[in-house]
Short mmCIF file of C-alpha atoms in Angstrom, two decimals:
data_model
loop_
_atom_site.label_atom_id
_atom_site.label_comp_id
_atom_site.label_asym_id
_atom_site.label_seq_id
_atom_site.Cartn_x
_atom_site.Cartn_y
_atom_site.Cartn_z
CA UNK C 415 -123.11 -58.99 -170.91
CA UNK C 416 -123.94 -59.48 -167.34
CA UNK C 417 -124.49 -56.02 -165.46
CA UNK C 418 -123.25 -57.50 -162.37
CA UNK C 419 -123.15 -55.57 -158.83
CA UNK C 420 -118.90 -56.00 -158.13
CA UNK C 421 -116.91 -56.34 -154.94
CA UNK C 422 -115.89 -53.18 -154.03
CA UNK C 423 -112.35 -52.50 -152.25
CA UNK C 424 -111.60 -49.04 -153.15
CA UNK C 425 -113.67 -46.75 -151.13
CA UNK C 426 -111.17 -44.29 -151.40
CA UNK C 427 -111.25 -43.96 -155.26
CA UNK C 428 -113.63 -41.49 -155.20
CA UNK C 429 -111.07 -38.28 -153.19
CA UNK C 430 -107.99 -39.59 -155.01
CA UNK C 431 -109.81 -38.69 -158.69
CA UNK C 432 -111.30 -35.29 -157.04
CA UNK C 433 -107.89 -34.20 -156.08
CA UNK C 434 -106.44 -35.45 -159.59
CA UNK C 435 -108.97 -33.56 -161.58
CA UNK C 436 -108.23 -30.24 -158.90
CA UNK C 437 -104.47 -31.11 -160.12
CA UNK C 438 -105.40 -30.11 -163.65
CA UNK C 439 -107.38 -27.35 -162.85
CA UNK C 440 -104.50 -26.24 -161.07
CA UNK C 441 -102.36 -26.77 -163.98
CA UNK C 442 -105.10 -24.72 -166.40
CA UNK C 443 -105.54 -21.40 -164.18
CA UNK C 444 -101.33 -20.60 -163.31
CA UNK C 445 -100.45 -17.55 -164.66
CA UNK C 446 -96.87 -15.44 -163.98
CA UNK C 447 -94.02 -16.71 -165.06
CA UNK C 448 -91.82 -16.13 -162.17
CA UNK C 449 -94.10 -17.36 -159.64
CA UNK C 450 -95.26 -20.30 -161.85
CA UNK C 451 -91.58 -21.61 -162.14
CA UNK C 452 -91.06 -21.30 -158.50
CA UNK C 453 -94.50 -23.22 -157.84
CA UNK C 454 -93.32 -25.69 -160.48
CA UNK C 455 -90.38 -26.87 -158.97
CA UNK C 456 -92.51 -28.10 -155.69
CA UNK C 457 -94.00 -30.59 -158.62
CA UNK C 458 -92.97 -34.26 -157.24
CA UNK C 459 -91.63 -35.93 -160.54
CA UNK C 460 -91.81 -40.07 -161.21
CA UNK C 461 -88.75 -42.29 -160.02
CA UNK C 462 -88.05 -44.69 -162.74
CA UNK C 463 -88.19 -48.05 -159.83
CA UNK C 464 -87.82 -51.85 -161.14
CA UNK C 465 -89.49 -53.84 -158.36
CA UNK C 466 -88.02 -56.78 -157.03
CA UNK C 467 -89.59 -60.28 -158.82
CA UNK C 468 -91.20 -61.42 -155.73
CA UNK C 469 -92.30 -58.30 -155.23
CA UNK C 470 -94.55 -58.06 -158.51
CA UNK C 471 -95.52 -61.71 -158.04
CA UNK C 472 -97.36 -60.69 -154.83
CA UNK C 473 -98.93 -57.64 -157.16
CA UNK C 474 -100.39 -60.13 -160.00
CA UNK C 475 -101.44 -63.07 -157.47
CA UNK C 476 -103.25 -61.04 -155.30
CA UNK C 477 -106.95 -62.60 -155.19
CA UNK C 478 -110.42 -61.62 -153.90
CA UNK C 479 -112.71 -63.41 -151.80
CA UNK C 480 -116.16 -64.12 -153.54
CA UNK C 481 -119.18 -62.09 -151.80
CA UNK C 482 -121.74 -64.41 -151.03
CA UNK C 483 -124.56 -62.32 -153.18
CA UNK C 484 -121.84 -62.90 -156.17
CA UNK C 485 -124.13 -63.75 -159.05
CA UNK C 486 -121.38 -63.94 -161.79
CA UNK C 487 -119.58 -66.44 -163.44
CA UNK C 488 -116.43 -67.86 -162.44
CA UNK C 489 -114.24 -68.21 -165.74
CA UNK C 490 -111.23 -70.46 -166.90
CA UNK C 491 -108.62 -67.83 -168.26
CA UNK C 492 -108.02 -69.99 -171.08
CA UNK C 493 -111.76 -69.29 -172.61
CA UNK C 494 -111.30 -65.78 -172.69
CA UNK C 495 -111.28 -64.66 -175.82
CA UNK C 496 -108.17 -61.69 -176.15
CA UNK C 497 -107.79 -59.75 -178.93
CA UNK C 498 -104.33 -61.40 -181.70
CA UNK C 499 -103.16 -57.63 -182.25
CA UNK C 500 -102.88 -54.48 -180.42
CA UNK C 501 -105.46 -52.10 -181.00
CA UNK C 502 -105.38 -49.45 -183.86
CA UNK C 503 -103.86 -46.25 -182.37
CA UNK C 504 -106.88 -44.05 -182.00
CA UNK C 505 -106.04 -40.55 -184.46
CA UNK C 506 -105.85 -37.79 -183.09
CA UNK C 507 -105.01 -34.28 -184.18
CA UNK C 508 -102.23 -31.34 -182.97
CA UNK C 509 -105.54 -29.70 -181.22
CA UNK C 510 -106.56 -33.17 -179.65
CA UNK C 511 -104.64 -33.44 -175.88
CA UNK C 512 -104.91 -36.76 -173.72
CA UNK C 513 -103.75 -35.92 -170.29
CA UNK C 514 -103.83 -39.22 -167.89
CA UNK C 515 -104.67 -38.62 -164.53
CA UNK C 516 -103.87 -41.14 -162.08
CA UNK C 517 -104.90 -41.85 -158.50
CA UNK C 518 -103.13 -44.67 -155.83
CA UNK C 519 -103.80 -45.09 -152.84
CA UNK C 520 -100.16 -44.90 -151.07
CA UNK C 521 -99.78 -44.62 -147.37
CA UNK C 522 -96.95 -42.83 -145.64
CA UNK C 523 -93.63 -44.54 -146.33
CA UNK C 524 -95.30 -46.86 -149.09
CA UNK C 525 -93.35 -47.10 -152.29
CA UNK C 526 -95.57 -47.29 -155.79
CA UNK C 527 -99.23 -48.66 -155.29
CA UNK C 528 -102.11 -49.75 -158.18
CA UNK C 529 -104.14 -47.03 -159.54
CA UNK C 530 -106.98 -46.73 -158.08
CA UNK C 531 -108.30 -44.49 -160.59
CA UNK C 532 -107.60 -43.50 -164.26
CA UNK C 533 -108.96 -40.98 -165.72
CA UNK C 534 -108.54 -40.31 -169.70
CA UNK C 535 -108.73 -36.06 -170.25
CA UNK C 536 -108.84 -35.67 -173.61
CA UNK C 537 -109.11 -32.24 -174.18
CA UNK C 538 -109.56 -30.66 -178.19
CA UNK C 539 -109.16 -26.83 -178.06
CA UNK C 540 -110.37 -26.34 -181.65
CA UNK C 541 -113.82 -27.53 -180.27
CA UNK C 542 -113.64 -26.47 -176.57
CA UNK C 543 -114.78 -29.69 -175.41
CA UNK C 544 -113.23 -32.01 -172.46
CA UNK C 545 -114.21 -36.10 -172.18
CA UNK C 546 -113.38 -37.45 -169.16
CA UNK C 547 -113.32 -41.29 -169.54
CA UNK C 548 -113.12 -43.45 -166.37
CA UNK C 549 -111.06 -46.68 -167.26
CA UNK C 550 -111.82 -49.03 -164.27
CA UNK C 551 -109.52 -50.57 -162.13
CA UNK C 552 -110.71 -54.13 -162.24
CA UNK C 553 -110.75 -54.07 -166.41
CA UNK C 554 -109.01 -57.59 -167.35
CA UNK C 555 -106.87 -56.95 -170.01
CA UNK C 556 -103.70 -58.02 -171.86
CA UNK C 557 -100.20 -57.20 -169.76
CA UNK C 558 -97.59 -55.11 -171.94
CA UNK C 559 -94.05 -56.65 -171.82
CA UNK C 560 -91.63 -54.31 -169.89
CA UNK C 561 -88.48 -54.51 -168.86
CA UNK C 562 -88.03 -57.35 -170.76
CA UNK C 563 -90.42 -59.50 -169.43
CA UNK C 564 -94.08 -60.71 -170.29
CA UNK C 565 -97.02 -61.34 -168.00
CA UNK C 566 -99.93 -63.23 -167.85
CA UNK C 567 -103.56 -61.03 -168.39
CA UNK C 568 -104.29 -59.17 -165.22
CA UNK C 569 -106.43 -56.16 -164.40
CA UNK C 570 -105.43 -52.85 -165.45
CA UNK C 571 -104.27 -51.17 -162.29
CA UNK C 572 -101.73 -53.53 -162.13
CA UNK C 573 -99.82 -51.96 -164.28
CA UNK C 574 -99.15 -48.76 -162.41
CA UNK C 575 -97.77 -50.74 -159.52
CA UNK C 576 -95.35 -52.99 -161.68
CA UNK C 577 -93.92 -50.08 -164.16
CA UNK C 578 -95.50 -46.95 -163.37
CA UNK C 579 -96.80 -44.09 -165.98
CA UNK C 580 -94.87 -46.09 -168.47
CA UNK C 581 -96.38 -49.14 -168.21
CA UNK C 582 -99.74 -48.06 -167.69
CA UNK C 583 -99.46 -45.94 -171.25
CA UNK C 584 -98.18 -48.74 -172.96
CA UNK C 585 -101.16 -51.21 -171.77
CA UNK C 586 -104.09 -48.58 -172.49
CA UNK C 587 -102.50 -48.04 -175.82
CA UNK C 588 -102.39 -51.80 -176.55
CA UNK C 589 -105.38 -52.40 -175.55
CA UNK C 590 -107.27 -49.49 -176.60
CA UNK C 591 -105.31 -47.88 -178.83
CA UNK C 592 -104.94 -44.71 -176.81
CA UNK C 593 -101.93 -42.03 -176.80
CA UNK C 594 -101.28 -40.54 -173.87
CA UNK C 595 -99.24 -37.35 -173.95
CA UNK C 596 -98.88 -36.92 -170.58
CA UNK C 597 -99.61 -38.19 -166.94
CA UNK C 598 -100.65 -36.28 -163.62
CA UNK C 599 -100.65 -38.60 -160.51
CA UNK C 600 -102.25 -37.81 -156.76
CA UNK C 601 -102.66 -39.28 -153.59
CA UNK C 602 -106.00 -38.71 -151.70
CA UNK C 603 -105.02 -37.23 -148.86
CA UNK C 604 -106.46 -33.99 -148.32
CA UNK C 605 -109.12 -34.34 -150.02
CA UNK C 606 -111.57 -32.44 -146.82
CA UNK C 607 -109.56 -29.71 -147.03
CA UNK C 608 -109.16 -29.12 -150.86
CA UNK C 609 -112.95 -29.24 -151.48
CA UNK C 610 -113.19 -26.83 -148.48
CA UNK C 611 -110.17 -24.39 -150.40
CA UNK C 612 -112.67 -23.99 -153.17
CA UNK C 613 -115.81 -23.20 -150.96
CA UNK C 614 -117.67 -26.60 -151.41
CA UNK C 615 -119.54 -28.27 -154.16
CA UNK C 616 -123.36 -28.49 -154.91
CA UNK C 617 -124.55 -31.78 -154.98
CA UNK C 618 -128.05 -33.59 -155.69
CA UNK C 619 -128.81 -36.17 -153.21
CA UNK C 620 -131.41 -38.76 -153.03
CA UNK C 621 -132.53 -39.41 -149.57
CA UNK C 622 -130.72 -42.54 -149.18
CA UNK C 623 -127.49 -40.50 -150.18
CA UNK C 624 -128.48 -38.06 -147.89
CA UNK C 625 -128.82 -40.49 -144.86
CA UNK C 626 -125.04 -41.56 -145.82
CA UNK C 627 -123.65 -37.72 -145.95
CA UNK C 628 -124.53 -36.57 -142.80
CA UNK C 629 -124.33 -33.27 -141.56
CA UNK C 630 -127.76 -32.13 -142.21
CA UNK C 631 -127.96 -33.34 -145.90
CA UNK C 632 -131.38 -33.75 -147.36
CA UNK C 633 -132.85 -34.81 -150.65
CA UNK C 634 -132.66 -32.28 -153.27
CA UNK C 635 -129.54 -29.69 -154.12
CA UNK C 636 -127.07 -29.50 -151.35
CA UNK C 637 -123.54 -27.61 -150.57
CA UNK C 638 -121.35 -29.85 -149.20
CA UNK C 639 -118.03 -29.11 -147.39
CA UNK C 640 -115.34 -31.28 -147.25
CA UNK C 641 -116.13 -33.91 -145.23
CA UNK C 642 -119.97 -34.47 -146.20
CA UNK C 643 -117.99 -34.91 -149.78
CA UNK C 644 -115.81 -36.87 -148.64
CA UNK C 645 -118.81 -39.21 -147.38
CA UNK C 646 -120.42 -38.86 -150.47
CA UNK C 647 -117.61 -39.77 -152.49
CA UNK C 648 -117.03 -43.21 -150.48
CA UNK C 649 -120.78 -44.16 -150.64
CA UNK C 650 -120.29 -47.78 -152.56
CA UNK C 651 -123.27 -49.82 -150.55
CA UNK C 652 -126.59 -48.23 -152.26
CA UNK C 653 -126.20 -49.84 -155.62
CA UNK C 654 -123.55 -51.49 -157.92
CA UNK C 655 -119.88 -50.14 -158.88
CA UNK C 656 -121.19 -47.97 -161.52
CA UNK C 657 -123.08 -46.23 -159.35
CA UNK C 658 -120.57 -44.88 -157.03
CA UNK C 659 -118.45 -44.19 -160.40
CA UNK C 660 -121.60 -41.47 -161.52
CA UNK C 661 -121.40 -40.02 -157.99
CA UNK C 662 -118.00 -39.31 -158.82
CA UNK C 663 -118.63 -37.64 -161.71
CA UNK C 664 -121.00 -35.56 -160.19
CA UNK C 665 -118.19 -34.33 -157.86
CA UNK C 666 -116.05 -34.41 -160.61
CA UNK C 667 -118.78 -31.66 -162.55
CA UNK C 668 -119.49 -29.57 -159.70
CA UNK C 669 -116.05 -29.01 -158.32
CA UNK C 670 -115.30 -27.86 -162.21
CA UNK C 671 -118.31 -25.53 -161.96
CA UNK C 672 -117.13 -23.87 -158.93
CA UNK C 673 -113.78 -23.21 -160.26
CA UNK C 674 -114.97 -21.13 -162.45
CA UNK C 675 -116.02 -19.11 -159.76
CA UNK C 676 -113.23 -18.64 -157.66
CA UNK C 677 -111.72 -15.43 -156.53
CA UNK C 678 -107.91 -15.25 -156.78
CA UNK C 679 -107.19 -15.66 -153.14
CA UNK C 680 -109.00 -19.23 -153.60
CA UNK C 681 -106.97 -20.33 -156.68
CA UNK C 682 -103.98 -19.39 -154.56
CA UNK C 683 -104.68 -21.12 -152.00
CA UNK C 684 -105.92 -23.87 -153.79
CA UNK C 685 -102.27 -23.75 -155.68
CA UNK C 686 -100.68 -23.90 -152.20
CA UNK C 687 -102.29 -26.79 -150.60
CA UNK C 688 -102.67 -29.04 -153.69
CA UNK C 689 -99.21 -28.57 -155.54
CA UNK C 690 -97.33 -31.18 -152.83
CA UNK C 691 -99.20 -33.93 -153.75
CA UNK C 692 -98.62 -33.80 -157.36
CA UNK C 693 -96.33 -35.85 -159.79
CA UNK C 694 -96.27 -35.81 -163.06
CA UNK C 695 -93.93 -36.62 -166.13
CA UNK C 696 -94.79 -32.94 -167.46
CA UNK C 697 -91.82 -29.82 -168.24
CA UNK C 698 -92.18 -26.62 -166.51
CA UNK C 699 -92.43 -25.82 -170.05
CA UNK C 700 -95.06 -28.62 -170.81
CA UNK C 701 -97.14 -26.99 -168.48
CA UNK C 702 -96.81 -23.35 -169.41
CA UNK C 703 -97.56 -24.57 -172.72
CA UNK C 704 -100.62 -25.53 -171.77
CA UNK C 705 -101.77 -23.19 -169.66
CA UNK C 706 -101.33 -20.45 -172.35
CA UNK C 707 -103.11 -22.91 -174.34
CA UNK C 708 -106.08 -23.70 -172.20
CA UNK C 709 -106.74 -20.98 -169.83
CA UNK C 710 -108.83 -19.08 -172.47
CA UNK C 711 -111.10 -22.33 -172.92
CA UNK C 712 -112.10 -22.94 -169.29
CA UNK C 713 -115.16 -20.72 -169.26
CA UNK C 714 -116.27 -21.98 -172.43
CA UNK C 715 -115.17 -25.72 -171.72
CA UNK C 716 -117.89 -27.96 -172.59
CA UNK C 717 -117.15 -31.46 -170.42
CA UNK C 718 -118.68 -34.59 -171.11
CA UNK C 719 -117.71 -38.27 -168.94
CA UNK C 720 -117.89 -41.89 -170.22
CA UNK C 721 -116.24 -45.13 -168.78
CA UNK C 722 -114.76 -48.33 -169.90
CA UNK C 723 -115.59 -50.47 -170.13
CA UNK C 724 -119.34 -48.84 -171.01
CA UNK C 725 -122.61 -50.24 -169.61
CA UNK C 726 -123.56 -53.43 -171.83
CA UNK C 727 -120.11 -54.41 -172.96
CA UNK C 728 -118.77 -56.04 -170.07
CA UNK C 729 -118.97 -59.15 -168.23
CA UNK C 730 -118.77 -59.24 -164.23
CA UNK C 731 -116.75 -62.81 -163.66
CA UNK C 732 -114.06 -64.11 -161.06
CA UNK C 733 -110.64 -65.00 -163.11
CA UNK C 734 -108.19 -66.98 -161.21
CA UNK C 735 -109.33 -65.82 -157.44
CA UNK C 736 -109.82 -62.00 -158.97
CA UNK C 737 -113.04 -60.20 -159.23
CA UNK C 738 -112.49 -58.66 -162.91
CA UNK C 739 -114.70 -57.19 -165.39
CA UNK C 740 -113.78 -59.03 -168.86
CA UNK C 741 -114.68 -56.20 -171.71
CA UNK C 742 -115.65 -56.32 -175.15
CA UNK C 743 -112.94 -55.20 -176.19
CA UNK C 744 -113.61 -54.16 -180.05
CA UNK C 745 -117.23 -52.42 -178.41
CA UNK C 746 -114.80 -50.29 -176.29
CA UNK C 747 -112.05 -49.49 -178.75
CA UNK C 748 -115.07 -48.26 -180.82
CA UNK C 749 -116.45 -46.28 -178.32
CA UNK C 750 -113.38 -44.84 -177.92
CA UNK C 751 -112.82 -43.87 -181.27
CA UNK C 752 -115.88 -42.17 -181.79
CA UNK C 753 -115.73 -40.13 -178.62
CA UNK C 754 -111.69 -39.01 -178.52
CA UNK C 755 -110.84 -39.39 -181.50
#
């Protein structure tokens, strides 16, 4: 498969999954049941919205210009090869958890945007470990009928914008065989101020990252406040796609580091300034549930990252005026059953 350096258009992926995965740590250090229910009930929760037809038209048509260092193929949809059968649902057990978190990129007064970033947690309590797998934005994969209708392969985040959570379940269990149980969604905005509510991360920079930060940052271990990682999280020039997605990771690993650390007046505040920009298709009692459930594993958590599609088992390629990645799909689904599963 070609490892191919990809247009990128979401420089802003990198604060909306920082303040998703901050969403779940919310959600795994509330305790009181009083205050917890009142806290709760801020919780935005999803509209069920059927967009007009011309509306989601606009979403699948939507094209990229080519870059002019694009060294990948363009491809007739027609030889893709699709899988003839959704994939096998991936088992799972009662201790096995897949929490979706969700990122868009919605400005003020904007209905329902594509997910910028999707992030699988699949969290297994019997072995205190938590995966983190990265599905990617521009993944080309089969459309789920909904609402009655069918659609013609598209990328992934597509499906967030045409039918929400519930469409967006349905095509990562179709095409990966994945169950989610739940979904947490955030916007990015304040992003500076959340990493700054938890005292700052600790970051290794290289010196060209360092040059981008700003702010003092050299090469070598640095604490970053919330706008040098903001800067560091939108850093998508220095090398390919997959690049900027390990930077996120890093953020994603420190910022779960230094909750471990934080002193009650932090979580609280934390709780405060994060809660508004929530939504999520999870109970007060969902929650509580797991909260009892997985506040005892935090300090133990073991937490491991992967994407999809994985390095190797993609192919870089420009379908019908969109820059895509076309997977291998069986690789994947295998890759996914060995690691959540």
């Amino acid at each position: 498969m070609d490892n191919t350096k990809k247009k990128s258009t979401g420089k802003r992926i990198a604060l909306i999954i920082v303040c998703v995965v901050l969403a779940l740590i919310l959600l795994l250090m509330i305790g009181g049941s009083i205050w917890v229910n009142s806290v709760l009930n801020r919780l935005n929760r999803p509209e069920d919205v059927t967009l007009p037809d011309e509306e989601i038209e606009n979403i699948l048509n939507e094209t990229d210009p080519v870059e002019e260092d694009f060294t990948g193929e363009i491809v007739d949809p027609e030889d893709i090869q699709m899988p003839d059968a959704p994939a096998d649902e991936i088992e799972t057990a009662d201790h096995i958890i897949n929490i979706l978190l969700i990122g868009q990129d919605r400005r003020e007064n904007q209905g329902r945007q594509r997910s910028d970033a999707m992030i699988l947690c699949t969290i297994n309590t019997e072995n205190k470990t938590l995966v983190m797998t990265s599905f990617l934005r521009d993944l080309y994969v089969q459309l789920p009928q909904w609402n009655g209708k069918s659609y013609q392969d598209n990328r992934l985040n597509t499906t967030y914008a045409i039918g929400g959570m519930g469409m967006l379940d349905e095509c990562l269990k179709q095409n990966f065989g994945v169950q989610v149980d739940h979904n947490i969604e955030v916007d990015f905005s304040g992003f500076e101020d959340i990493i700054d509510l938890v005292g700052g991360v600790d970051i290794e920079l290289t010196a060209a990252e360092a040059g981008k930060v700003g702010g003092g940052a050299k090469a070598g271990m640095n604490h970053l406040n919330g706008e040098q990682a903001l800067n560091y999280a939108r850093i998508r020039k220095l090398d390919s796609d997959f690049g900027r997605t390990n930077r996120q990771r890093k953020v994603l690993t420190a910022l779960l580091a230094q909750a471990k650390h934080m002193s009650l007046t932090q979580m609280n505040n934390l709780v405060n300034g994060i809660i508004p920009l929530i939504t999520t298709d999870m109970s007060n009692g969902d929650i509580l549930g797991y909260v009892m459930e997985f506040f005892p594993l935090l300090s133990d958590l073991e937490v491991t990252t992967q994407y999809i599609p994985a390095e190797g088992t993609y192919q870089g390629a420009s379908v019908r005026g969109m820059s895509v990645l076309i997977p291998d799909m069986e690789a994947n689904r295998q890759i996914l059953r060995d690691t959540i599963g």
